[in-house]
Amino acid sequence: MTPAPDKKQDRRPPYQHAADELRREIMQGRFKPGEQMPPVRELQERFGVANMTARSALNVLRDEGLIYTIHGRGSFVADVAVADSTGEFAIDYTPPAWYLANDPEREPADGESEGGEPRTSETAPPSLTDVLTALRDEIRVLSAEHQELRREVEELKKARRDPQS
């Protein structure tokens, strides 16, 4: 199938296409904060991609802080992923530079270069929001690990009480 002559061909990898579509759905409120994202297998079928490609799309969203993953449970929309009626994030969310650079509809904001990167010569320290988000994510991971350890302890206690000989 040949591309339409009036549209320029998009050379981004398939995982970025999938990540962009999922990001758009999160921003539009199709997936609410705390709601579970579709499983990888469902994303594979929906986007017609391989397992690792679907996982890569979720990794992009996880790296952006839009979702978090609990091992053995799935991926969930992060609390910060709340959009207002205009489709913009209600909090100070800044998409990554590669996304901003590929968004033809967006104009650079004050203090940004064409690629969406800040015009500073120094690296700014993390904001309070970044620190709190990192702490929240770490607490979620620790909580999931704690629950898994409790399950293992219960299984060991049960095996000790009921030895099968």
XYZ file of N, CA and C in Angstrom:
495
model
N 0.844 -1.171 0.000
C 0.000 0.000 0.000
C 0.892 1.237 0.000
N 0.619 2.162 -0.887
C 1.439 3.359 -0.986
C 0.829 4.471 -0.163
N 1.669 5.322 0.414
C 1.142 6.419 1.219
C 0.450 7.456 0.338
N -0.455 8.189 0.944
C -1.158 9.245 0.231
C -0.153 10.306 -0.205
N -0.260 10.821 -1.455
C 0.746 11.753 -1.948
C 0.762 13.088 -1.216
N -0.372 13.532 -0.626
C -0.407 14.833 0.015
C 0.091 14.811 1.452
N 0.299 13.653 2.011
C 0.798 13.541 3.387
C 2.252 13.113 3.362
N 3.067 13.741 4.220
C 4.445 13.286 4.297
C 4.481 11.989 5.099
N 5.378 11.111 4.716
C 5.466 9.807 5.357
C 6.057 9.950 6.751
N 5.404 9.358 7.726
C 5.872 9.392 9.105
C 6.826 8.231 9.314
N 8.047 8.539 9.659
C 9.070 7.505 9.796
C 9.297 7.080 11.234
N 8.414 7.485 12.124
C 8.587 7.087 13.525
C 8.341 5.594 13.660
N 9.002 4.958 14.633
C 8.795 3.525 14.855
C 7.362 3.233 15.311
N 6.894 2.013 15.072
C 5.517 1.646 15.449
C 5.222 1.828 16.941
N 6.225 1.600 17.818
C 5.954 1.744 19.248
C 5.618 3.193 19.591
N 6.198 4.159 18.858
C 5.875 5.563 19.112
C 4.463 5.891 18.627
N 4.043 5.282 17.513
C 2.668 5.476 17.056
C 1.689 4.976 18.119
N 1.954 3.769 18.643
C 1.079 3.193 19.660
C 1.101 4.053 20.930
N 2.287 4.490 21.340
C 2.404 5.328 22.538
C 1.653 6.645 22.348
N 1.751 7.236 21.152
C 1.043 8.491 20.879
C -0.465 8.311 20.980
N -0.972 7.215 20.432
C -2.416 6.962 20.477
C -2.877 6.729 21.919
N -2.132 5.948 22.675
C -2.489 5.700 24.072
C -2.389 6.986 24.891
N -1.359 7.782 24.645
C -1.207 9.061 25.339
C -2.413 9.963 25.058
N -2.811 10.015 23.788
C -3.961 10.835 23.399
C -5.235 10.363 24.132
N -5.409 9.052 24.226
C -6.589 8.518 24.916
C -6.557 8.829 26.410
N -5.377 8.782 27.006
C -5.257 9.139 28.425
C -5.595 10.611 28.606
N -5.050 11.442 27.724
C -5.294 12.883 27.825
C -6.771 13.225 27.624
N -7.441 12.479 26.772
C -8.849 12.743 26.503
C -9.771 12.119 27.550
N -9.203 11.368 28.481
C -10.007 10.816 29.562
C -10.603 9.452 29.288
N -10.221 8.800 28.187
C -10.746 7.454 27.935
C -10.264 6.491 29.015
N -9.017 6.683 29.437
C -8.475 5.931 30.564
C -8.353 6.890 31.733
N -9.031 6.597 32.812
C -9.048 7.459 33.998
C -7.877 7.127 34.919
N -7.466 8.088 35.770
C -6.399 7.810 36.735
C -6.744 6.601 37.607
N -5.780 5.699 37.738
C -5.969 4.484 38.526
C -6.553 3.328 37.727
N -7.071 3.604 36.540
C -7.670 2.562 35.706
C -6.581 1.722 35.044
N -6.845 0.436 34.903
C -5.863 -0.457 34.302
C -5.839 -0.265 32.785
N -4.642 -0.234 32.238
C -4.458 -0.147 30.792
C -4.749 -1.519 30.179
N -5.058 -1.561 28.879
C -5.279 -2.867 28.245
C -4.024 -3.732 28.332
N -4.203 -5.053 28.404
C -3.034 -5.938 28.459
C -2.213 -5.849 27.166
N -0.962 -6.249 27.245
C -0.058 -6.192 26.096
C -0.636 -6.957 24.914
N -1.221 -8.110 25.170
C -1.783 -8.927 24.082
C -2.873 -8.160 23.330
N -3.704 -7.447 24.062
C -4.760 -6.651 23.437
C -4.163 -5.498 22.620
N -3.103 -4.887 23.138
C -2.435 -3.816 22.401
C -1.788 -4.361 21.133
N -1.227 -5.562 21.195
C -0.653 -6.204 20.023
C -1.692 -6.311 18.913
N -2.865 -6.833 19.263
C -3.922 -7.016 18.281
C -4.450 -5.679 17.767
N -4.624 -4.742 18.652
C -5.186 -3.447 18.282
C -4.291 -2.687 17.302
N -2.978 -2.669 17.581
C -2.050 -1.904 16.747
C -1.354 -2.753 15.688
N -1.578 -4.064 15.712
C -0.947 -4.936 14.732
C 0.560 -4.963 14.856
N 1.044 -5.040 16.105
C 2.486 -5.014 16.364
C 2.891 -6.244 17.168
N 4.190 -6.435 17.288
C 4.739 -7.549 18.067
C 4.642 -7.258 19.565
N 4.845 -8.300 20.349
C 4.786 -8.193 21.803
C 5.744 -7.133 22.333
N 7.001 -7.178 21.896
C 7.997 -6.216 22.393
C 7.676 -4.789 21.959
N 7.042 -4.632 20.801
C 6.670 -3.300 20.335
C 5.592 -2.714 21.237
N 4.606 -3.536 21.596
C 3.548 -3.081 22.505
C 4.136 -2.755 23.881
N 5.059 -3.581 24.340
C 5.716 -3.314 25.630
C 6.525 -2.012 25.574
N 7.180 -1.773 24.455
C 7.951 -0.543 24.292
C 7.058 0.686 24.358
N 5.865 0.587 23.777
C 4.916 1.711 23.838
C 4.535 1.998 25.289
N 4.280 0.945 26.069
C 3.963 1.137 27.482
C 5.171 1.685 28.242
N 6.370 1.250 27.875
C 7.584 1.771 28.527
C 7.740 3.268 28.296
N 7.398 3.727 27.095
C 7.471 5.164 26.807
C 6.542 5.927 27.739
N 5.299 5.442 27.879
C 4.328 6.110 28.746
C 4.765 6.038 30.207
N 5.379 4.928 30.594
C 5.864 4.785 31.967
C 7.006 5.775 32.218
N 7.919 5.897 31.259
C 9.035 6.835 31.395
C 8.546 8.280 31.484
N 7.424 8.569 30.849
C 6.848 9.917 30.892
C 6.058 10.160 32.174
N 5.812 9.105 32.949
C 5.065 9.257 34.189
C 3.556 9.212 33.998
N 3.097 8.810 32.817
C 1.657 8.744 32.576
C 1.043 7.465 33.116
N 1.840 6.399 33.195
C 1.348 5.133 33.728
C 2.388 4.582 34.695
N 1.968 3.622 35.495
C 2.893 2.874 36.342
C 2.520 1.406 36.226
N 3.484 0.544 36.463
C 3.272 -0.890 36.310
C 3.515 -1.578 37.631
N 2.628 -2.482 37.969
C 2.806 -3.335 39.140
C 3.027 -4.743 38.612
N 4.190 -5.300 38.931
C 4.565 -6.614 38.430
C 3.481 -7.644 38.745
N 3.058 -8.356 37.730
C 2.046 -9.388 37.899
C 0.620 -8.869 37.903
N 0.434 -7.575 37.870
C -0.908 -6.977 37.906
C -1.249 -6.234 36.621
N -0.279 -5.523 36.061
C -0.527 -4.761 34.845
C -0.097 -3.318 34.979
N -0.463 -2.542 33.975
C -0.131 -1.118 33.940
C -1.387 -0.309 34.225
N -1.199 0.792 34.963
C -2.314 1.621 35.391
C -2.004 3.083 35.083
N -3.071 3.856 34.827
C -2.905 5.276 34.554
C -2.524 5.972 35.859
N -1.492 6.792 35.789
C -1.013 7.518 36.969
C -2.002 8.611 37.352
N -1.969 9.002 38.616
C -2.870 10.028 39.124
C -2.652 11.376 38.463
N -1.448 11.648 37.993
C -1.152 12.948 37.398
C -1.710 13.082 35.990
N -2.172 11.993 35.409
C -2.635 12.018 34.026
C -4.087 12.487 33.946
N -4.342 13.707 34.359
C -5.683 14.271 34.335
C -5.707 15.422 33.353
N -6.583 15.355 32.384
C -6.681 16.418 31.392
C -7.915 17.262 31.652
N -7.838 18.544 31.288
C -9.015 19.397 31.416
C -9.823 19.337 30.121
N -10.818 20.186 29.979
C -11.723 20.126 28.830
C -11.028 20.452 27.510
N -9.876 21.099 27.546
C -9.162 21.431 26.314
C -8.259 20.291 25.867
N -8.152 19.234 26.666
C -7.274 18.131 26.340
C -5.862 18.333 26.847
N -5.633 19.427 27.553
C -4.315 19.695 28.121
C -4.287 19.184 29.559
N -3.100 18.849 30.038
C -2.986 18.369 31.395
C -3.255 19.491 32.369
N -4.004 19.162 33.419
C -4.378 20.153 34.412
C -3.224 20.470 35.360
N -2.191 19.658 35.338
C -1.023 19.905 36.183
C 0.159 20.258 35.297
N 1.291 20.464 35.885
C 2.473 20.845 35.122
C 3.114 19.619 34.473
N 2.476 19.098 33.433
C 3.018 17.967 32.693
C 3.653 18.497 31.422
N 4.879 18.098 31.163
C 5.552 18.472 29.933
C 5.919 17.200 29.194
N 5.374 17.006 27.995
C 5.747 15.820 27.220
C 7.243 15.844 26.916
N 7.833 14.673 26.613
C 9.260 14.631 26.338
C 9.613 15.407 25.064
N 10.869 15.787 24.959
C 11.336 16.616 23.852
C 11.102 15.951 22.503
N 11.320 14.625 22.397
C 11.137 13.974 21.099
C 9.679 14.053 20.659
N 8.754 14.025 21.623
C 7.332 14.124 21.267
C 7.006 15.545 20.817
N 7.515 16.525 21.539
C 7.263 17.911 21.173
C 7.858 18.232 19.808
N 9.023 17.668 19.517
C 9.668 17.933 18.237
C 8.881 17.340 17.073
N 8.117 16.275 17.317
C 7.343 15.623 16.258
C 5.900 16.084 16.191
N 5.505 17.042 17.024
C 4.127 17.533 17.041
C 4.037 18.766 16.147
N 3.489 18.613 14.917
C 3.464 19.737 13.987
C 2.511 20.848 14.401
N 1.536 20.570 15.246
C 0.541 21.560 15.640
C 1.014 22.457 16.772
N 2.105 22.080 17.442
C 2.553 22.803 18.621
C 3.595 23.849 18.256
N 3.436 25.031 18.831
C 4.437 26.078 18.672
C 5.278 26.116 19.944
N 6.586 26.414 19.812
C 7.439 26.450 21.003
C 6.957 27.504 22.002
N 6.995 27.148 23.266
C 6.610 28.081 24.330
C 7.775 29.013 24.626
N 7.502 30.046 25.418
C 8.569 30.961 25.815
C 9.657 30.191 26.539
N 10.880 30.472 26.200
C 12.000 29.813 26.864
C 12.317 28.446 26.305
N 11.688 28.061 25.169
C 11.958 26.766 24.556
C 12.559 26.967 23.185
N 13.383 26.015 22.789
C 13.908 26.014 21.436
C 12.898 25.318 20.539
N 13.185 25.208 19.258
C 12.274 24.554 18.315
C 11.995 23.105 18.709
N 12.955 22.406 19.275
C 12.781 21.001 19.633
C 12.045 20.783 20.926
N 11.583 21.840 21.577
C 10.839 21.697 22.810
C 11.714 21.621 24.041
N 13.022 21.792 23.865
C 13.919 21.706 25.003
C 14.117 23.089 25.613
N 14.279 23.172 26.908
C 14.469 24.474 27.548
C 15.760 25.127 27.092
N 15.731 26.449 27.029
C 16.920 27.206 26.641
C 17.710 27.594 27.890
N 18.372 26.641 28.485
C 19.199 26.933 29.655
C 20.570 26.317 29.446
N 21.550 26.938 30.031
C 22.902 26.399 29.905
C 23.206 25.439 31.045
N 22.408 25.473 32.093
C 22.633 24.607 33.240
C 21.474 23.635 33.394
N 21.722 22.526 34.036
C 20.667 21.573 34.323
C 19.960 22.016 35.591
N 18.643 22.186 35.485
C 17.861 22.639 36.632
C 17.662 21.478 37.602
N 17.619 21.759 38.894
C 17.355 20.690 39.864
C 15.917 20.206 39.701
N 15.644 18.981 40.123
C 14.281 18.470 39.985
C 13.299 19.317 40.798
N 12.113 19.482 40.233
C 11.100 20.269 40.930
C 10.485 19.426 42.049
N 9.752 20.076 42.914
C 9.075 19.377 43.998
C 8.105 18.344 43.440
N 7.435 18.703 42.352
C 6.497 17.767 41.713
C 7.224 16.514 41.252
N 8.407 16.677 40.648
C 9.192 15.527 40.184
C 9.601 14.641 41.352
N 10.038 15.254 42.423
C 10.466 14.495 43.596
C 9.284 13.726 44.197
N 8.154 14.408 44.337
C 6.976 13.757 44.910
C 6.467 12.634 44.011
N 6.509 12.848 42.712
C 6.085 11.809 41.778
C 6.993 10.592 41.891
N 8.295 10.819 41.970
C 9.240 9.714 42.117
C 8.995 8.960 43.423
N 8.753 9.693 44.488
C 8.470 9.049 45.781
C 7.175 8.242 45.729
N 6.144 8.805 45.107
C 4.872 8.091 44.984
C 5.053 6.789 44.212
N 5.801 6.861 43.112
C 6.040 5.661 42.319
C 6.822 4.621 43.102
N 7.810 5.068 43.876
C 8.597 4.145 44.688
C 7.730 3.496 45.771
N 6.844 4.260 46.363
C 5.933 3.708 47.378
C 5.027 2.657 46.758
N 4.554 2.903 45.552
C 3.705 1.913 44.874
C 4.460 0.619 44.620
N 5.694 0.746 44.170
C 6.501 -0.442 43.917
C 6.742 -1.203 45.218
N 7.107 -0.476 46.269
C 7.350 -1.118 47.564
C 6.082 -1.782 48.105
N 4.954 -1.139 47.912
C 3.690 -1.717 48.366
C 3.387 -3.017 47.632
N 3.614 -3.031 46.326
C 3.381 -4.253 45.551
C 4.337 -5.361 46.001
N 5.596 -5.002 46.232
C 6.571 -5.996 46.717
C 6.174 -6.504 48.098
N 5.698 -5.611 48.954
C 5.267 -5.993 50.296
C 4.116 -6.993 50.219
N 3.143 -6.723 49.369
C 2.010 -7.642 49.229
C 2.462 -8.998 48.710
N 3.393 -8.994 47.767
C 3.916 -10.251 47.231
C 4.642 -11.036 48.319
N 5.431 -10.363 49.145
C 6.123 -11.039 50.240
C 5.138 -11.601 51.262
N 4.076 -10.863 51.547
C 3.062 -11.372 52.486
C 2.414 -12.637 51.947
N 2.141 -12.661 50.628
C 1.568 -13.867 50.018
C 2.527 -15.047 50.151
N 3.798 -14.793 49.902
C 4.792 -15.857 50.013
C 4.884 -16.373 51.439
N 4.850 -15.487 52.419
C 4.905 -15.902 53.825
C 3.692 -16.760 54.163
N 2.515 -16.350 53.713
C 1.301 -17.132 53.971
C 1.392 -18.518 53.335
N 1.938 -18.579 52.112
C 2.102 -19.880 51.458
C 3.081 -20.757 52.228
N 4.165 -20.162 52.723
C 5.143 -20.933 53.495
C 4.548 -21.416 54.812
N 3.763 -20.566 55.470
C 3.110 -20.977 56.717
C 2.147 -22.125 56.465
N 1.402 -22.023 55.377
C 0.428 -23.068 55.044
C 1.162 -24.372 54.731
N 2.252 -24.305 53.982
C 3.027 -25.494 53.657
C 3.634 -26.120 54.909
N 4.011 -25.298 55.864
C 4.579 -25.802 57.119
C 3.527 -26.499 57.962
N 2.286 -25.939 57.972
C 1.205 -26.556 58.753
C 0.710 -27.839 58.105
N 0.628 -27.847 56.801
C 0.092 -28.997 56.077
C 1.156 -29.659 55.211
N 2.146 -30.296 55.823
C 3.174 -30.947 54.991
C 2.557 -32.111 54.230
N 2.816 -32.141 52.948
C 2.286 -33.219 52.107
C 3.378 -34.254 51.917
N 3.185 -35.406 52.537
C 4.200 -36.455 52.485
C 3.762 -37.541 51.560
